[in-house]
PDB file of C-alpha atoms in Angstrom:
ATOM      1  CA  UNK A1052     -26.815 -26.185  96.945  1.00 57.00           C
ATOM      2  CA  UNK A1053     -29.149 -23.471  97.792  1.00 73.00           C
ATOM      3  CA  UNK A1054     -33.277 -24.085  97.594  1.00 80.00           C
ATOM      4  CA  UNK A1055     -35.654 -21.402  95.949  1.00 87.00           C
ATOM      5  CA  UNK A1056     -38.205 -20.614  99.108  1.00 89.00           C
ATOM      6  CA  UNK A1057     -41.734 -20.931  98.587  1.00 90.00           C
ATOM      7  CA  UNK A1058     -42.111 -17.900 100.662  1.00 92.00           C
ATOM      8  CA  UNK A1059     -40.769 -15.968  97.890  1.00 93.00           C
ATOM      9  CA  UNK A1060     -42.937 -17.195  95.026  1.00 95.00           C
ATOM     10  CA  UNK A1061     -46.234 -17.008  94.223  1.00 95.00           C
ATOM     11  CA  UNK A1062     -47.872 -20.395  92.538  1.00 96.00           C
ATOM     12  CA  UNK A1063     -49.382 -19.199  88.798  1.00 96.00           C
ATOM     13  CA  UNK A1064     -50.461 -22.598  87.833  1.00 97.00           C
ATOM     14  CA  UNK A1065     -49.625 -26.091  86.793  1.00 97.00           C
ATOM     15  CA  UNK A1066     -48.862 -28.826  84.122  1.00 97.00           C
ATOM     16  CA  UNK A1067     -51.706 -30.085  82.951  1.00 96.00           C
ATOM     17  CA  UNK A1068     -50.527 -32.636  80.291  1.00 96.00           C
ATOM     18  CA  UNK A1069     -48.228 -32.941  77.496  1.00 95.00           C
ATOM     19  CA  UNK A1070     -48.492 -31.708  73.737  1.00 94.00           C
ATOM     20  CA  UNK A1071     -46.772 -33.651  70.969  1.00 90.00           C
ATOM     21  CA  UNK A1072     -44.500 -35.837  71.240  1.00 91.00           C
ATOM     22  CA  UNK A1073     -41.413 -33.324  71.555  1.00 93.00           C
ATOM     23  CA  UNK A1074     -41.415 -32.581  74.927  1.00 94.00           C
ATOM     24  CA  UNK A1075     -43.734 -29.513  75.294  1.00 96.00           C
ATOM     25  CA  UNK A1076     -46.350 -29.367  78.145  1.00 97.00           C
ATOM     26  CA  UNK A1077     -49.881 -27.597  78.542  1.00 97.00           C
ATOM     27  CA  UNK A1078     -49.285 -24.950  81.409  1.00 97.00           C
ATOM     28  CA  UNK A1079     -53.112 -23.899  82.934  1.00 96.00           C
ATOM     29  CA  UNK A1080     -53.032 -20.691  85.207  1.00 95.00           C
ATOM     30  CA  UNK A1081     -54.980 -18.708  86.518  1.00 91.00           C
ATOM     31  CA  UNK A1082     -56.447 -15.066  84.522  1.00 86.00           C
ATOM     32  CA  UNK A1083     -54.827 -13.182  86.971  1.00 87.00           C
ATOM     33  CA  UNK A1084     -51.335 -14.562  86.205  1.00 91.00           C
ATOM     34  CA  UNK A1085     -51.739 -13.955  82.200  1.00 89.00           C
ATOM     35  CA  UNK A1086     -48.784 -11.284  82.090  1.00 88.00           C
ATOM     36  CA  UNK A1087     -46.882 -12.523  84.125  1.00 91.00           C
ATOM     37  CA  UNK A1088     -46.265 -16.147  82.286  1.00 93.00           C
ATOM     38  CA  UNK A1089     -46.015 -14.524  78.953  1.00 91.00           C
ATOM     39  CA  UNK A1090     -43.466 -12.498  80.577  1.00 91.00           C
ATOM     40  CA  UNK A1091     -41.530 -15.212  81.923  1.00 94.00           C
ATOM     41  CA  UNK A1092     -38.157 -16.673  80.681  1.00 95.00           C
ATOM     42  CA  UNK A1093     -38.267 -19.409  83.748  1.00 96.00           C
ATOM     43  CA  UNK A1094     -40.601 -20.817  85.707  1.00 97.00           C
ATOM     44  CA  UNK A1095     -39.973 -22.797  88.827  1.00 96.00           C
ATOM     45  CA  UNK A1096     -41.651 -26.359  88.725  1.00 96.00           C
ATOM     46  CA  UNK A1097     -42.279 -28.186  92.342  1.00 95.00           C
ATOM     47  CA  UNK A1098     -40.616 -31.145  92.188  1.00 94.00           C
ATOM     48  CA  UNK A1099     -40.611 -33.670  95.264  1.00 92.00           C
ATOM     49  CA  UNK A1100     -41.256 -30.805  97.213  1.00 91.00           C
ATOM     50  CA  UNK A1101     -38.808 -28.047  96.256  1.00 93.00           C
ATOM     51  CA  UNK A1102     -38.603 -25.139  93.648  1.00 95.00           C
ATOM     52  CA  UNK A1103     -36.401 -26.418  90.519  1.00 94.00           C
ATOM     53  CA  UNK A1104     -35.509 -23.897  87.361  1.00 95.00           C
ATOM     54  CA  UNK A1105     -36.961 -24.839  83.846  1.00 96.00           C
ATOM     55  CA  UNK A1106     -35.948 -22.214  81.089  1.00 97.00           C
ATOM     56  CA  UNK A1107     -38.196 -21.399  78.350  1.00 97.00           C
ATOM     57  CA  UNK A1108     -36.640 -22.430  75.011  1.00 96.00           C
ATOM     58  CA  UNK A1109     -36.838 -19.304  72.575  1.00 93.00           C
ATOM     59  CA  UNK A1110     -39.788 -18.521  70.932  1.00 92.00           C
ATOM     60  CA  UNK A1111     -41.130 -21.933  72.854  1.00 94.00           C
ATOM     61  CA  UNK A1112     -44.144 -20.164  74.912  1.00 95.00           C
ATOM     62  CA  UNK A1113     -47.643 -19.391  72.919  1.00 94.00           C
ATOM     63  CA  UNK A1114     -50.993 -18.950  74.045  1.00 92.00           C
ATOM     64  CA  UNK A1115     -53.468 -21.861  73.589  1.00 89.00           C
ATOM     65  CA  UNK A1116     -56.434 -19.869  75.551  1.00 86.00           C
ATOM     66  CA  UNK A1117     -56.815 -17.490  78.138  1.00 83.00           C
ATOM     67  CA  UNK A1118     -56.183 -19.746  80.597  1.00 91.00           C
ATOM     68  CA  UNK A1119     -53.783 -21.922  79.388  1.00 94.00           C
ATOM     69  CA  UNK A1120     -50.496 -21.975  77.428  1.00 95.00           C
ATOM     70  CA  UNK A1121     -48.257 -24.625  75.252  1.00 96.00           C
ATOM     71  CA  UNK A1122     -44.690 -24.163  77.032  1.00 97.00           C
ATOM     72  CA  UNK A1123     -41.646 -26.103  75.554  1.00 97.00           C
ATOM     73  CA  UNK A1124     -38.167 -25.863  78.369  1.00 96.00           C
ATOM     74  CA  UNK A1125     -34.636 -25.993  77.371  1.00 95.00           C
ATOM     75  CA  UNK A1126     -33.058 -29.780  77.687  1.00 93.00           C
ATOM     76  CA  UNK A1127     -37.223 -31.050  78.084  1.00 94.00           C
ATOM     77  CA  UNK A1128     -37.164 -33.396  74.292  1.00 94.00           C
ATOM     78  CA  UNK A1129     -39.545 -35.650  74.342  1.00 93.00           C
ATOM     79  CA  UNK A1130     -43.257 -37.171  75.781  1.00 93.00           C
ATOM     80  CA  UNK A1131     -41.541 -39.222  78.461  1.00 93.00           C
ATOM     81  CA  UNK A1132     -39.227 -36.550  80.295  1.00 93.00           C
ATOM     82  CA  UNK A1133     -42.470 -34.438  79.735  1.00 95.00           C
ATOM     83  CA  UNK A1134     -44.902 -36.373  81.191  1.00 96.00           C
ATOM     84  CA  UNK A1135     -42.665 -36.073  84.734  1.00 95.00           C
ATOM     85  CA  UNK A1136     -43.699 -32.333  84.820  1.00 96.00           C
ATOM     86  CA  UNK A1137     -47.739 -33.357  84.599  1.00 97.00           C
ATOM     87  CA  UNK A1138     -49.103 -32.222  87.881  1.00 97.00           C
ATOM     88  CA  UNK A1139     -46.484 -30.147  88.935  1.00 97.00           C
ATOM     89  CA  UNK A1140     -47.593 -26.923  89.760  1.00 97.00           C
ATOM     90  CA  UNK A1141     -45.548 -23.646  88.719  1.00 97.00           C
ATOM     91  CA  UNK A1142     -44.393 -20.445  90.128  1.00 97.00           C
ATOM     92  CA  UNK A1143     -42.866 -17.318  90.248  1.00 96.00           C
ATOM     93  CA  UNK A1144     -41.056 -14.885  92.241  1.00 94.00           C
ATOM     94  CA  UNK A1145     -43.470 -12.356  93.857  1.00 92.00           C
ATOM     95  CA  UNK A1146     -41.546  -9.323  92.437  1.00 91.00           C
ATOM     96  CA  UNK A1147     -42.045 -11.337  88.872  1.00 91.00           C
ATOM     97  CA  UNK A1148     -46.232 -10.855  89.143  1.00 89.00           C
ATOM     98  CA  UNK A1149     -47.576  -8.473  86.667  1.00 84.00           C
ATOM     99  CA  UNK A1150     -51.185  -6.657  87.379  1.00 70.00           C
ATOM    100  CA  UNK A1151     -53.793  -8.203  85.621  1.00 54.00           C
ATOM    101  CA  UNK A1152     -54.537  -5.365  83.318  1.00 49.00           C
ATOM    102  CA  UNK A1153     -52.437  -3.033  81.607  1.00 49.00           C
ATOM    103  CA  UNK A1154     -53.639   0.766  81.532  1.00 43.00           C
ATOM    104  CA  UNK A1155     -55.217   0.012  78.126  1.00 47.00           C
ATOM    105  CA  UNK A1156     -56.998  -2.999  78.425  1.00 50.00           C
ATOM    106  CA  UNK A1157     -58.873  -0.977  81.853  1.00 57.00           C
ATOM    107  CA  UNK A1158     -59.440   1.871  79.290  1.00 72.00           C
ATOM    108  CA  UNK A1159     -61.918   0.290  77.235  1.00 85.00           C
ATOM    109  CA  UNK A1160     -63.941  -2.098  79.605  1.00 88.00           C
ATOM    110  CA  UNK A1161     -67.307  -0.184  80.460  1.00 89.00           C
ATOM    111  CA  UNK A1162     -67.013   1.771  76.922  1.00 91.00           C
ATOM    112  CA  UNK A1163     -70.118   1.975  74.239  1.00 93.00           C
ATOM    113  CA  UNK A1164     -69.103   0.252  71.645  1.00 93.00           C
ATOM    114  CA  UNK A1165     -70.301   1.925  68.482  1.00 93.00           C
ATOM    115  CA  UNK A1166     -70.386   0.624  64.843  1.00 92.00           C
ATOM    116  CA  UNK A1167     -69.127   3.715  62.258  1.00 91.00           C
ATOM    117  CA  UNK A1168     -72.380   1.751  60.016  1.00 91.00           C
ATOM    118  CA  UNK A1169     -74.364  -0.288  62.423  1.00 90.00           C
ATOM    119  CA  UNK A1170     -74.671   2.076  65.749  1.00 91.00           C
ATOM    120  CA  UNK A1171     -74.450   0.987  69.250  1.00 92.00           C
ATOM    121  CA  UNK A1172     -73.432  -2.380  69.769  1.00 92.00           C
ATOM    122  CA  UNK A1173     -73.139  -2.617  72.928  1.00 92.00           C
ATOM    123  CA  UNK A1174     -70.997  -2.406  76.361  1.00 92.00           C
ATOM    124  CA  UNK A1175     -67.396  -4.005  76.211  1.00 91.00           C
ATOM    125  CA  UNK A1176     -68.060  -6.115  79.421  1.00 90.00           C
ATOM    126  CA  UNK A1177     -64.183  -7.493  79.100  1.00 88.00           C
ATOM    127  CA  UNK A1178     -61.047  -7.337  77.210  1.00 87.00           C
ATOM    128  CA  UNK A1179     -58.527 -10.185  76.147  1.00 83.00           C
ATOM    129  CA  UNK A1180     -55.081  -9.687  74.872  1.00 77.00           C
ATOM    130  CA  UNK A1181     -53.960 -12.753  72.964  1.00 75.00           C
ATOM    131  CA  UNK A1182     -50.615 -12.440  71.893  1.00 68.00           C
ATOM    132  CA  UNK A1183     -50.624  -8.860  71.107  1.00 71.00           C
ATOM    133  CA  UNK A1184     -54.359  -9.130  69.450  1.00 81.00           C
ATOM    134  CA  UNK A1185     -56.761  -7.371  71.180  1.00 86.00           C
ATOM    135  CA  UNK A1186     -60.268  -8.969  71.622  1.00 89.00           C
ATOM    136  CA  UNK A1187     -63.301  -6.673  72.946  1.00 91.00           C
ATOM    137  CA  UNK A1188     -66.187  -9.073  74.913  1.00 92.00           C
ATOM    138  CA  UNK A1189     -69.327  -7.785  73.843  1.00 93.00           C
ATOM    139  CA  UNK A1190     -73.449  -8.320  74.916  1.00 88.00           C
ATOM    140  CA  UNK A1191     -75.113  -7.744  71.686  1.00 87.00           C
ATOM    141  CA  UNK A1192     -78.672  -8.434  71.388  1.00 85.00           C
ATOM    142  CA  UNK A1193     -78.535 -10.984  73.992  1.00 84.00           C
ATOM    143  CA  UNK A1194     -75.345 -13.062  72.820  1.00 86.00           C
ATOM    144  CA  UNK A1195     -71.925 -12.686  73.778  1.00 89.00           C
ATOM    145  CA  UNK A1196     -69.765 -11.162  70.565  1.00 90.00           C
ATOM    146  CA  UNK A1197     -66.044 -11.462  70.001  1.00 91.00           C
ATOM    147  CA  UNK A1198     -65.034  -8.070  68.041  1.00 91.00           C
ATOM    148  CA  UNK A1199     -61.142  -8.058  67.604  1.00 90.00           C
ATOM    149  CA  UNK A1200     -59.729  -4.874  67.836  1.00 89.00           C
ATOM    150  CA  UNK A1201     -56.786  -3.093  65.481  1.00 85.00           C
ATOM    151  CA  UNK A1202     -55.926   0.475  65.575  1.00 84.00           C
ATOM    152  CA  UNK A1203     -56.579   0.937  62.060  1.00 87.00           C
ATOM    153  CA  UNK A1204     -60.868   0.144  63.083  1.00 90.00           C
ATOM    154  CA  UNK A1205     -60.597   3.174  65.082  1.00 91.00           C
ATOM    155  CA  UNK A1206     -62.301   5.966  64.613  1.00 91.00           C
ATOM    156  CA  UNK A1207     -62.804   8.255  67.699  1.00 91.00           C
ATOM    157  CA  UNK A1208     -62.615   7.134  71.294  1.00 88.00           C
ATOM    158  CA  UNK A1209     -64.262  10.167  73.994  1.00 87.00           C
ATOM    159  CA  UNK A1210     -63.737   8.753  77.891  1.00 82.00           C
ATOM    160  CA  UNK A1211     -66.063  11.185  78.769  1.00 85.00           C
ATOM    161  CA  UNK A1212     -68.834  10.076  76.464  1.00 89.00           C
ATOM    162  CA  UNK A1213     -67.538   7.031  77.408  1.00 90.00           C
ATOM    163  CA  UNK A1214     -67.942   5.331  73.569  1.00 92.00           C
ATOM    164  CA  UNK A1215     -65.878   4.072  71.043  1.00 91.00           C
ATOM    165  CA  UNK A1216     -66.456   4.094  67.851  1.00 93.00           C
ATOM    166  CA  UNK A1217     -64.804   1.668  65.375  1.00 93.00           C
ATOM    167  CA  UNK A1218     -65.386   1.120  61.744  1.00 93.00           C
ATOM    168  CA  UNK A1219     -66.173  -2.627  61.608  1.00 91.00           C
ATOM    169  CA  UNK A1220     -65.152  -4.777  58.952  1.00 88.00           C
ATOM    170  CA  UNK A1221     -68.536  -6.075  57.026  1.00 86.00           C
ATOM    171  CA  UNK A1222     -69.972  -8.946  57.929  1.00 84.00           C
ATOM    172  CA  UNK A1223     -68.358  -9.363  61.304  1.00 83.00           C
ATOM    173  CA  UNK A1224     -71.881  -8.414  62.572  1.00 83.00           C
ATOM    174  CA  UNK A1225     -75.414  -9.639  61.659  1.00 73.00           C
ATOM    175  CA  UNK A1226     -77.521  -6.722  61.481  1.00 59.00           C
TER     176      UNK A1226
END
C-alpha cells in the first residue's frame, strides 16, 4: 500500500465537529483555501499520522460561512463514525490550490459603489462569493453594509472611473 506524502499537499483546514446526526462534519479553513474546497471531490483527512482519501458524497458539500463548510463523505453515516474525523485536519494536493480570487471578484474591490437612486455609497472594501451569490462589503456612513450583487442590478461599470453603478432594490438601504 502506497502513502499520500505530506510533501505534496498543502493543509486547507480541519474538522471542527459534527452536524446532525447523519454523519456530516463542519470543515473550518482558511479564506485563502475557499476555491479550492468547493472545488474538491476528495479531501485527504490525517489520520494517525498519514494522508487517508474521503470522497465527497454528491451534492454533500455547502457553504455554512466563509470560513467554514458542512461536508458529508461517501460510506461516513452517522454521529459516531463522524465524530472520529473531529480534529483531523484536511488537505490537498498542491496542484489542487485555487488563487484566492477569481479575475472578477479582483475587478470590483476598490470600485465606487453607486446607487442608480441613492448616489455614492461607498468603496467595495471586499467581495464574497457564496455559492455562486455574489456579496459586495461595503463602509457606508460608518457601518459595514452587505449589498448582494446580480447582474440584472447592473447598470454601468467604467474601470477607469473606477465606479459601479447598480440599481438597488428599495429598501435594501436606509437613506
Amino acid at each position: 500500500m502506497e502513502t499520500i506524502p505530506k510533501t505534496d499537499c498543502q493543509k486547507v483546514g480541519f474538522f471542527r465537529k459534527t452536524h446532525g446526526v447523519h454523519g456530516e462534519v463542519v470543515l473550518e479553513f482558511d479564506e485563502q483555501f475557499e476555491y479550492s474546497v468547493e472545488e474538491s471531490d476528495r479531501f485527504f483527512v490525517e489520520l494517525d499520522g498519514l494522508l487517508v482519501p474521503f470522497f465527497v458524497e454528491k451534492d454533500g458539500f455547502r457553504f455554512r460561512s466563509s470560513k467554514t463548510a458542512i461536508v458529508k463523505f461517501d460510506w461516513v453515516d452517522d454521529e459516531k463514525y463522524a465524530k472520529r474525523l473531529i480534529g483531523a485536519s484536511a488537505y490537498l494536493f498542491h496542484t489542487e490550490i485555487i488563487d484566492e480570487q477569481d479575475e472578477n471578484e479582483s475587478t470590483f474591490e476598490g470600485l465606487m459603489l453607486i446607487d442608480s437612486k441613492l448616489g455614492e455609497i461607498g468603496v467595495i472594501d471586499h467581495v464574497d462569493d457564496y455559492s455562486g451569490n455574489i456579496v459586495f462589503t461595503v463602509s457606508y456612513r460608518g457601518e459595514e453594509l452587505l449589498i448582494p450583487f446580480h447582474e440584472e442590478m447592473l447598470v454601468s461599470y467604467s474601470e477607469s472611473e473606477g465606479t459601479l453603478t447598480l440599481n438597488l432594490p428599495d429598501g435594501l438601504i436606509d437613506a
